[in-house]
Amino acid sequence: MLAESVIRIGRPIMQSDLSLEERIRLLTDVSSISCKNYFQNVIVAELGKDTDTVHYLTIGMFDGDQKSFQVDARRNVSFPITFPNGGNPLVPQGVYALPCYLMWEPHLKKMMNAEAFAQEILLPRLNSTIGYRELMQEEREKLALRISNLLAENTQRFLREEKQLGILLVFDSRLAVYKIKEQLASEPSDLWIADSLCISDSALYLDGEEFLNQFITAKMDEAASLGKAQNAVSTFSNQVSTEVVSIYNKSWLWLSPTWEMPCSNDWGKTDWIKGIKVDAENYAAFLYGSQFLKEIQVPLSNSLLKEMFAPIMSVEAKKHMKTTSFQPIYGIPLVVPLLDGDSKQNFKKYRHMLKNQQHLSQTDLHMEVLAGMKGSIIPQFSDEHRLTILYYSGDLSRGDMHIRAIIEDIVPSIASKIQSILWKIKNYECGSIQDEFGVQRQPLYKTETLPSLLANAFGPGYVWNVLQKVFHRQSLEMKHLFQATEKKLNELVNKEDYWGMKQELIFFYVFMLFYKLYNEQIRNVKGGVKDLADWKKIIEQYYSGELKDEDFNSLENLGFISGMLLKQFSHSYYMKTNKDFVKQRVMKFGSKLTPVMIWQQGVLRCQELADQWDLKLGVNFWGVLPLVLLGFLSANEKKTLVSEKNVFMTAFWSGYLLYRKPKNDNDSDGTEESIKGGSN
Amino acid sequence: MKVNNGELVFIKAVKDGIPNRDPLNDSDARRLFSEEDGRISLSDVSIKRDVRDFVMELYPEGGPEQSKFIFVQEKKNEAGKLLGRGSLAQFIAKQTGKEKESKTNMKDVLLETCFDVRTFGIVYSVKPKFNLTGPVQFGWAHSMHPVDSQYVQGTVVMPSADTTEEGEGKTQGTIWTSYIVPFAVFIMPGVINAKNAEHSMMSESDQELLLQGLWQGTQHRQARGRGQQQPLSLVHVEYKDPFYRIGYLEDLVFLEPDAEEWKATGKQPTSVNEIKINFERLLSVLSNQRDKIARCRIWCHPSLVIRGDISQYQQPLW
């Protein structure tokens, strides 16, 4: 269950030696980028015994150009705010752990009218604040009016005409979360707010420890709004707890109250407790875990989404697809221990995950490479853990959630091996494959991450399915790759886009290499596919005329060799006729080239045309031609020319585009450069 | 007459379209099976939609007894906003003059007036909430052979906005893109639960309308992206025992040539003329289970070539 995984992730964080400030930062939104401008106008209403005063603070400073405001990261934890996640932000939402409220433009403007501000804005918030809920309603009303009057008197100090956002903190010494102490007499858990204006030589402090307790209580109260029960068995601890609540968490709306789908139709709004019951300790862990996941979730980049979901069977269609035409997808990596063991060790790792890219190392799992999540790092974990990758789309803040895929039970060492294969391909192999095709070395984006590599090979319909297979060491079927490659090559050859064909074949051979290494290193299966290195031997044998009968035993070999043969023939034909042999004689009117056409209109006619035009062909050509013709006869008997045409055609174009005229060949079969489109 | 426990097998074909697009992606056909399997699938929801739309067209006023209204429908109010569940129920109650009754017992009103509530069941999440499991449950429809979806592009000659007097605006038409399946045959199982039919008051006339709706509703569905849909065969087996069922009848029906043969030739079927449906195994099982079966009926499209003698079960088409 996802909730259980979240709790198991949250537990070590909750039990860790994380400092008070870091806890506040993790659980609240003080460091959220969307909250930074609120710290420009911090208003502290200090309620004293005899007099009340207002502090107007700016927690941070502007950059030199006055455009960007930088929040003071040491002081912002003293004003622990929570940014509303969905709903109308102007109305109070949830339960407040202390009277520290976000203020929007209309709120600040209303401060001029004390009565309206007290009734409409302050009182509803005070009603939902933990420390004030014990007070009588009249007392709260009186308090609201007292604060509002105080603010109204001081508006000239902080209200400006332009648009403002702010924070209102009510410092009421009766509340357990606040302390007044002598200046510089604080303890580690005391967070300085400001020097007191009511009591000389004293300062106002937030008791961090107490705040965290109240914060958890406030969140439990929010969860209780969808159901609570006394003396019931917690779903997670399996023990009776004095109080259990629903698993609703307002700041992480995976279980939104507006989404009724998982609930029984017979349940009322406050009956969610019938589904999952959470005790206080596990709820606190859930809170830490969900906040942690919120921190590490990453949107997949638009360019990656295009690689994953654009059509793969047509080059033109993919080219015309806009990167913005895909719905955003978010990814979250979860590392869950198989057994609840060393909590400290787990925490260290989680902490490392939060500090993205600070210490990149080869042993870490780079989730960008494995799962397309940019900047997401998972430190090396032992195989006593399991990795889960979660992809979702939609708008969490509106409870509009669509889980696209959950890939569970990934063994970290397997993920690490897959990562090594991908790195090896990116750093070493990709360039050498480009060299073979005579294409300039350059990064090949679609082969750099696992999702885009797999999606380009198998198509958008199978993205999640194949990703899951690879992480679980299952076999992959290559049919789709051959089919897609053949279709694209045919599309490109009709446009005489030989450069594009080479690009497609480069991807093909990069994938072949991945497939080979994946089988060898992860599945312990050897052989089965040919990568470019295997073809090099055949190319050498072709040039030297050493090909033998057994070299034609597979259709793939036959396709590759006939590709080389026709290219060699084309060179000589071009020199004599100034025409492209394959285009003019074999394909005819831009049709779809098939193995049978290559055989009957291409290879079978070589002898006749060579005689007719008195073509000078290398000695090796005449050695290979009969073997190729026999190969076609045999393939035709086995009917593989039709059933395996994708494999044949892919190999044919590979051979055709990999053929180079040997430098020491003195036969007059033309030069590479003189062949139209041959080297562009 | 009450409804018997029963099973359905529905076979339909689609040409040049994807009958059930993926609402999240709108990219490729829905793939529930792995890439080596290659089949595509349609949800039961899309087939229920076809039946509902057909019944709505057939009985816009709810039929002669005002009992064939459709509850799950897309209806807008005067302001152009879609009606919610509560408003839809109220609308139907108003149409049938049962407004007063609906205030205390909406469940009975909807059961009396709505064909789809009695047939497919209901989740009524407006207070007072109730739910009822429908006697008719369809499974997913899966293609009987591997299918490749194709990506196509075209242009619309009309620009998306008019050119203004100043000459501003779109001067070119827009490009449309779509995935299509050239041809695919789908098979879908369904069950009719006699006990649930008693609870939901589904009548025999509802059952007959359902069968007609499956056939004619499929033909009635016309939308470019969904392609041309054609029902090919419908099998309805009714049992004497309200708790008996043979089960998985769809696994007893086969496509010829089968997937392996298509793979060997490197082709895929492109029309009904290239396929046959083999009912021999199903017919043999039906014959063996004769004692348990109250009635079996089979409807077939004339262009479909059948293997097996279905003459004793064959019905005239609607």
PDB file of C-alpha atoms in Angstrom, chain A residues 139-324:
ATOM      1  CA  GLU A 139     -13.309  35.933  24.395  1.00  0.00           C
ATOM      2  CA  ARG A 140     -12.161  35.176  20.896  1.00  0.00           C
ATOM      3  CA  GLU A 141     -14.355  37.922  19.486  1.00  0.00           C
ATOM      4  CA  LYS A 142     -12.893  40.351  22.012  1.00  0.00           C
ATOM      5  CA  LEU A 143      -9.405  39.243  21.141  1.00  0.00           C
ATOM      6  CA  ALA A 144     -10.032  39.620  17.424  1.00  0.00           C
ATOM      7  CA  LEU A 145     -11.292  43.147  17.906  1.00  0.00           C
ATOM      8  CA  ARG A 146      -8.358  44.015  20.164  1.00  0.00           C
ATOM      9  CA  ILE A 147      -5.848  42.900  17.529  1.00  0.00           C
ATOM     10  CA  SER A 148      -7.784  44.530  14.699  1.00  0.00           C
ATOM     11  CA  ASN A 149      -7.930  47.863  16.483  1.00  0.00           C
ATOM     12  CA  LEU A 150      -4.223  47.677  17.089  1.00  0.00           C
ATOM     13  CA  LEU A 151      -3.533  46.943  13.423  1.00  0.00           C
ATOM     14  CA  ALA A 152      -5.911  49.657  12.214  1.00  0.00           C
ATOM     15  CA  GLU A 153      -4.041  52.228  14.284  1.00  0.00           C
ATOM     16  CA  ASN A 154      -0.765  51.227  12.701  1.00  0.00           C
ATOM     17  CA  THR A 155      -1.713  50.722   9.068  1.00  0.00           C
ATOM     18  CA  GLN A 156       0.204  53.797   7.983  1.00  0.00           C
ATOM     19  CA  ARG A 157       3.406  51.971   8.975  1.00  0.00           C
ATOM     20  CA  PHE A 158       2.990  49.085   6.584  1.00  0.00           C
ATOM     21  CA  LEU A 159       0.154  49.628   4.121  1.00  0.00           C
ATOM     22  CA  ARG A 160       1.147  50.851   0.704  1.00  0.00           C
ATOM     23  CA  GLU A 161      -0.793  51.553  -2.435  1.00  0.00           C
ATOM     24  CA  GLU A 162       0.830  48.918  -4.556  1.00  0.00           C
ATOM     25  CA  LYS A 163      -0.028  45.259  -4.266  1.00  0.00           C
ATOM     26  CA  GLN A 164       1.226  43.647  -1.062  1.00  0.00           C
ATOM     27  CA  LEU A 165       1.391  40.170   0.398  1.00  0.00           C
ATOM     28  CA  GLY A 166       2.222  39.575   4.016  1.00  0.00           C
ATOM     29  CA  ILE A 167       2.242  37.502   7.174  1.00  0.00           C
ATOM     30  CA  LEU A 168       0.407  38.346  10.385  1.00  0.00           C
ATOM     31  CA  LEU A 169       1.778  36.799  13.554  1.00  0.00           C
ATOM     32  CA  VAL A 170      -0.098  37.349  16.789  1.00  0.00           C
ATOM     33  CA  PHE A 171       2.323  37.128  19.697  1.00  0.00           C
ATOM     34  CA  ASP A 172       0.194  36.254  22.685  1.00  0.00           C
ATOM     35  CA  SER A 173       2.302  35.219  25.654  1.00  0.00           C
ATOM     36  CA  ARG A 174      -0.538  33.092  26.996  1.00  0.00           C
ATOM     37  CA  LEU A 175       0.070  30.580  24.235  1.00  0.00           C
ATOM     38  CA  ALA A 176       2.447  27.718  24.991  1.00  0.00           C
ATOM     39  CA  VAL A 177       4.284  28.122  21.696  1.00  0.00           C
ATOM     40  CA  TYR A 178       5.645  31.562  22.637  1.00  0.00           C
ATOM     41  CA  LYS A 179       8.260  32.637  25.164  1.00  0.00           C
ATOM     42  CA  ILE A 180       9.462  36.022  26.352  1.00  0.00           C
ATOM     43  CA  LYS A 181      13.017  35.894  27.565  1.00  0.00           C
ATOM     44  CA  GLU A 182      15.880  38.212  28.196  1.00  0.00           C
ATOM     45  CA  GLN A 183      17.759  39.050  25.063  1.00  0.00           C
ATOM     46  CA  LEU A 184      20.401  36.422  24.183  1.00  0.00           C
ATOM     47  CA  ALA A 185      19.086  34.076  26.849  1.00  0.00           C
ATOM     48  CA  SER A 186      17.600  31.626  24.405  1.00  0.00           C
ATOM     49  CA  GLU A 187      17.888  27.854  24.370  1.00  0.00           C
ATOM     50  CA  PRO A 188      18.437  25.774  21.236  1.00  0.00           C
ATOM     51  CA  SER A 189      14.710  25.216  20.790  1.00  0.00           C
ATOM     52  CA  ASP A 190      13.915  28.945  20.999  1.00  0.00           C
ATOM     53  CA  LEU A 191      13.540  30.700  17.682  1.00  0.00           C
ATOM     54  CA  TRP A 192      13.945  34.455  17.849  1.00  0.00           C
ATOM     55  CA  ILE A 193      11.058  36.451  16.452  1.00  0.00           C
ATOM     56  CA  ALA A 194      11.932  40.021  17.421  1.00  0.00           C
ATOM     57  CA  ASP A 195      12.956  42.114  20.410  1.00  0.00           C
ATOM     58  CA  SER A 196       9.974  42.985  22.556  1.00  0.00           C
ATOM     59  CA  LEU A 197       8.608  46.493  22.261  1.00  0.00           C
ATOM     60  CA  CYS A 198       6.478  46.106  25.374  1.00  0.00           C
ATOM     61  CA  ILE A 199       9.070  44.789  27.810  1.00  0.00           C
ATOM     62  CA  SER A 200      12.485  46.337  27.746  1.00  0.00           C
ATOM     63  CA  ASP A 201      15.583  44.175  27.302  1.00  0.00           C
ATOM     64  CA  SER A 202      13.398  41.197  26.386  1.00  0.00           C
ATOM     65  CA  ALA A 203      12.851  39.276  23.210  1.00  0.00           C
ATOM     66  CA  LEU A 204      10.002  37.315  21.687  1.00  0.00           C
ATOM     67  CA  TYR A 205      10.697  33.647  20.899  1.00  0.00           C
ATOM     68  CA  LEU A 206       8.874  30.786  19.245  1.00  0.00           C
ATOM     69  CA  ASP A 207       9.275  27.531  21.174  1.00  0.00           C
ATOM     70  CA  GLY A 208      10.236  25.258  18.268  1.00  0.00           C
ATOM     71  CA  GLU A 209       9.646  21.987  20.131  1.00  0.00           C
ATOM     72  CA  GLU A 210       6.211  23.042  21.261  1.00  0.00           C
ATOM     73  CA  PHE A 211       5.379  24.331  17.809  1.00  0.00           C
ATOM     74  CA  LEU A 212       6.154  20.954  16.243  1.00  0.00           C
ATOM     75  CA  ASN A 213       3.915  19.205  18.782  1.00  0.00           C
ATOM     76  CA  GLN A 214       1.126  21.648  18.059  1.00  0.00           C
ATOM     77  CA  PHE A 215       1.712  21.317  14.329  1.00  0.00           C
ATOM     78  CA  ILE A 216       1.256  17.535  14.440  1.00  0.00           C
ATOM     79  CA  THR A 217      -1.850  18.048  16.612  1.00  0.00           C
ATOM     80  CA  ALA A 218      -3.226  20.552  14.096  1.00  0.00           C
ATOM     81  CA  LYS A 219      -2.679  18.147  11.197  1.00  0.00           C
ATOM     82  CA  MET A 220      -4.260  15.300  13.182  1.00  0.00           C
ATOM     83  CA  ASP A 221      -7.257  17.555  13.733  1.00  0.00           C
ATOM     84  CA  GLU A 222      -7.463  18.174   9.984  1.00  0.00           C
ATOM     85  CA  ALA A 223      -7.346  14.441   9.349  1.00  0.00           C
ATOM     86  CA  ALA A 224     -10.054  13.962  12.008  1.00  0.00           C
ATOM     87  CA  SER A 225     -12.337  16.180   9.940  1.00  0.00           C
ATOM     88  CA  LEU A 226     -12.802  13.174   7.661  1.00  0.00           C
ATOM     89  CA  GLY A 227     -13.252  10.772  10.540  1.00  0.00           C
ATOM     90  CA  LYS A 228     -11.858   9.752  13.927  1.00  0.00           C
ATOM     91  CA  ALA A 229     -12.483   7.011  16.445  1.00  0.00           C
ATOM     92  CA  GLN A 230     -11.522   6.209  20.019  1.00  0.00           C
ATOM     93  CA  ASN A 231      -9.869   2.990  21.150  1.00  0.00           C
ATOM     94  CA  ALA A 232      -9.687   1.444  17.696  1.00  0.00           C
ATOM     95  CA  VAL A 233      -7.038  -0.682  16.002  1.00  0.00           C
ATOM     96  CA  SER A 234      -4.649   1.337  13.844  1.00  0.00           C
ATOM     97  CA  THR A 235      -4.249  -0.044  10.316  1.00  0.00           C
ATOM     98  CA  PHE A 236      -0.502   0.478  10.510  1.00  0.00           C
ATOM     99  CA  SER A 237       0.551  -0.415  14.051  1.00  0.00           C
ATOM    100  CA  ASN A 238      -2.108  -3.126  14.315  1.00  0.00           C
ATOM    101  CA  GLN A 239      -2.555  -2.086  17.957  1.00  0.00           C
ATOM    102  CA  VAL A 240      -5.373  -0.411  19.797  1.00  0.00           C
ATOM    103  CA  SER A 241      -4.829   3.335  20.049  1.00  0.00           C
ATOM    104  CA  THR A 242      -6.700   5.818  22.153  1.00  0.00           C
ATOM    105  CA  GLU A 243      -7.426   7.888  19.089  1.00  0.00           C
ATOM    106  CA  VAL A 244      -7.182   7.106  15.399  1.00  0.00           C
ATOM    107  CA  VAL A 245      -7.917   9.429  12.497  1.00  0.00           C
ATOM    108  CA  SER A 246      -8.374   9.201   8.723  1.00  0.00           C
ATOM    109  CA  ILE A 247      -5.304   9.437   6.509  1.00  0.00           C
ATOM    110  CA  TYR A 248      -6.358  12.755   4.957  1.00  0.00           C
ATOM    111  CA  ASN A 249      -3.483  15.205   4.730  1.00  0.00           C
ATOM    112  CA  LYS A 250      -4.412  18.643   3.522  1.00  0.00           C
ATOM    113  CA  SER A 251      -0.994  19.620   2.288  1.00  0.00           C
ATOM    114  CA  TRP A 252      -0.592  16.495   0.135  1.00  0.00           C
ATOM    115  CA  LEU A 253      -3.875  15.820  -1.541  1.00  0.00           C
ATOM    116  CA  TRP A 254      -3.376  12.260  -2.698  1.00  0.00           C
ATOM    117  CA  LEU A 255      -6.534  11.534  -0.796  1.00  0.00           C
ATOM    118  CA  SER A 256      -8.586  14.568  -1.532  1.00  0.00           C
ATOM    119  CA  PRO A 257     -11.922  14.991   0.236  1.00  0.00           C
ATOM    120  CA  THR A 258     -13.429  16.014  -3.091  1.00  0.00           C
ATOM    121  CA  TRP A 259     -12.483  12.686  -4.632  1.00  0.00           C
ATOM    122  CA  GLU A 260     -15.066  10.186  -3.493  1.00  0.00           C
ATOM    123  CA  MET A 261     -14.014   7.359  -5.725  1.00  0.00           C
ATOM    124  CA  PRO A 262     -12.251   5.137  -3.187  1.00  0.00           C
ATOM    125  CA  CYS A 263     -14.992   5.516  -0.586  1.00  0.00           C
ATOM    126  CA  SER A 264     -18.042   3.412  -0.121  1.00  0.00           C
ATOM    127  CA  ASN A 265     -21.192   5.073  -1.226  1.00  0.00           C
ATOM    128  CA  ASP A 266     -22.620   4.465   2.237  1.00  0.00           C
ATOM    129  CA  TRP A 267     -19.979   6.555   3.975  1.00  0.00           C
ATOM    130  CA  GLY A 268     -20.659  10.083   5.037  1.00  0.00           C
ATOM    131  CA  LYS A 269     -18.068  12.873   4.769  1.00  0.00           C
ATOM    132  CA  THR A 270     -16.603  11.986   8.162  1.00  0.00           C
ATOM    133  CA  ASP A 271     -16.563   8.225   7.670  1.00  0.00           C
ATOM    134  CA  TRP A 272     -13.239   7.890   5.903  1.00  0.00           C
ATOM    135  CA  ILE A 273     -11.982   6.333   9.091  1.00  0.00           C
ATOM    136  CA  LYS A 274     -13.784   3.166   8.043  1.00  0.00           C
ATOM    137  CA  GLY A 275     -11.207   2.711   5.320  1.00  0.00           C
ATOM    138  CA  ILE A 276      -7.857   3.431   6.948  1.00  0.00           C
ATOM    139  CA  LYS A 277      -7.244   4.243  10.615  1.00  0.00           C
ATOM    140  CA  VAL A 278      -4.017   5.965  11.589  1.00  0.00           C
ATOM    141  CA  ASP A 279      -2.675   6.352  15.107  1.00  0.00           C
ATOM    142  CA  ALA A 280      -0.837   9.493  16.184  1.00  0.00           C
ATOM    143  CA  GLU A 281       2.681   8.163  15.762  1.00  0.00           C
ATOM    144  CA  ASN A 282       2.115   6.720  12.324  1.00  0.00           C
ATOM    145  CA  TYR A 283       0.240   9.820  11.265  1.00  0.00           C
ATOM    146  CA  ALA A 284       3.225  11.965  12.237  1.00  0.00           C
ATOM    147  CA  ALA A 285       5.463   9.637  10.185  1.00  0.00           C
ATOM    148  CA  PHE A 286       2.991   9.898   7.301  1.00  0.00           C
ATOM    149  CA  LEU A 287       3.214  13.668   7.541  1.00  0.00           C
ATOM    150  CA  TYR A 288       7.019  13.612   7.391  1.00  0.00           C
ATOM    151  CA  GLY A 289       6.962  11.039   4.593  1.00  0.00           C
ATOM    152  CA  SER A 290       4.432  12.887   2.462  1.00  0.00           C
ATOM    153  CA  GLN A 291       6.232  16.209   2.881  1.00  0.00           C
ATOM    154  CA  PHE A 292       9.449  14.468   1.910  1.00  0.00           C
ATOM    155  CA  LEU A 293       7.862  13.036  -1.237  1.00  0.00           C
ATOM    156  CA  LYS A 294       6.445  16.442  -2.060  1.00  0.00           C
ATOM    157  CA  GLU A 295       9.991  17.782  -1.889  1.00  0.00           C
ATOM    158  CA  ILE A 296      11.512  15.159  -4.147  1.00  0.00           C
ATOM    159  CA  GLN A 297       8.790  14.912  -6.792  1.00  0.00           C
ATOM    160  CA  VAL A 298       9.976  16.106 -10.187  1.00  0.00           C
ATOM    161  CA  PRO A 299       8.045  16.991 -13.335  1.00  0.00           C
ATOM    162  CA  LEU A 300       9.265  15.167 -16.420  1.00  0.00           C
ATOM    163  CA  SER A 301      10.619  17.638 -18.934  1.00  0.00           C
ATOM    164  CA  ASN A 302       8.574  18.466 -22.028  1.00  0.00           C
ATOM    165  CA  SER A 303      11.310  17.258 -24.330  1.00  0.00           C
ATOM    166  CA  LEU A 304      11.342  13.915 -22.543  1.00  0.00           C
ATOM    167  CA  LEU A 305       7.547  13.670 -22.750  1.00  0.00           C
ATOM    168  CA  LYS A 306       7.840  14.191 -26.475  1.00  0.00           C
ATOM    169  CA  GLU A 307      10.356  11.361 -26.688  1.00  0.00           C
ATOM    170  CA  MET A 308       8.060   9.149 -24.625  1.00  0.00           C
ATOM    171  CA  PHE A 309       4.720   9.876 -26.245  1.00  0.00           C
ATOM    172  CA  ALA A 310       5.292  11.127 -29.765  1.00  0.00           C
ATOM    173  CA  PRO A 311       4.528   8.649 -32.541  1.00  0.00           C
ATOM    174  CA  ILE A 312       7.529   6.478 -33.371  1.00  0.00           C
ATOM    175  CA  MET A 313       6.452   5.005 -36.674  1.00  0.00           C
ATOM    176  CA  SER A 314       6.682   8.253 -38.621  1.00  0.00           C
ATOM    177  CA  VAL A 315       9.647  10.626 -38.662  1.00  0.00           C
ATOM    178  CA  GLU A 316       7.562  13.481 -40.024  1.00  0.00           C
ATOM    179  CA  ALA A 317       4.806  13.112 -37.445  1.00  0.00           C
ATOM    180  CA  LYS A 318       7.298  13.117 -34.607  1.00  0.00           C
ATOM    181  CA  LYS A 319       9.041  16.174 -35.989  1.00  0.00           C
ATOM    182  CA  HIS A 320       5.770  18.090 -36.089  1.00  0.00           C
ATOM    183  CA  MET A 321       4.697  17.159 -32.589  1.00  0.00           C
ATOM    184  CA  LYS A 322       5.008  20.123 -30.231  1.00  0.00           C
ATOM    185  CA  THR A 323       6.718  19.597 -26.898  1.00  0.00           C
ATOM    186  CA  THR A 324       3.807  21.390 -25.285  1.00  0.00           C
TER     187      THR A 324
END
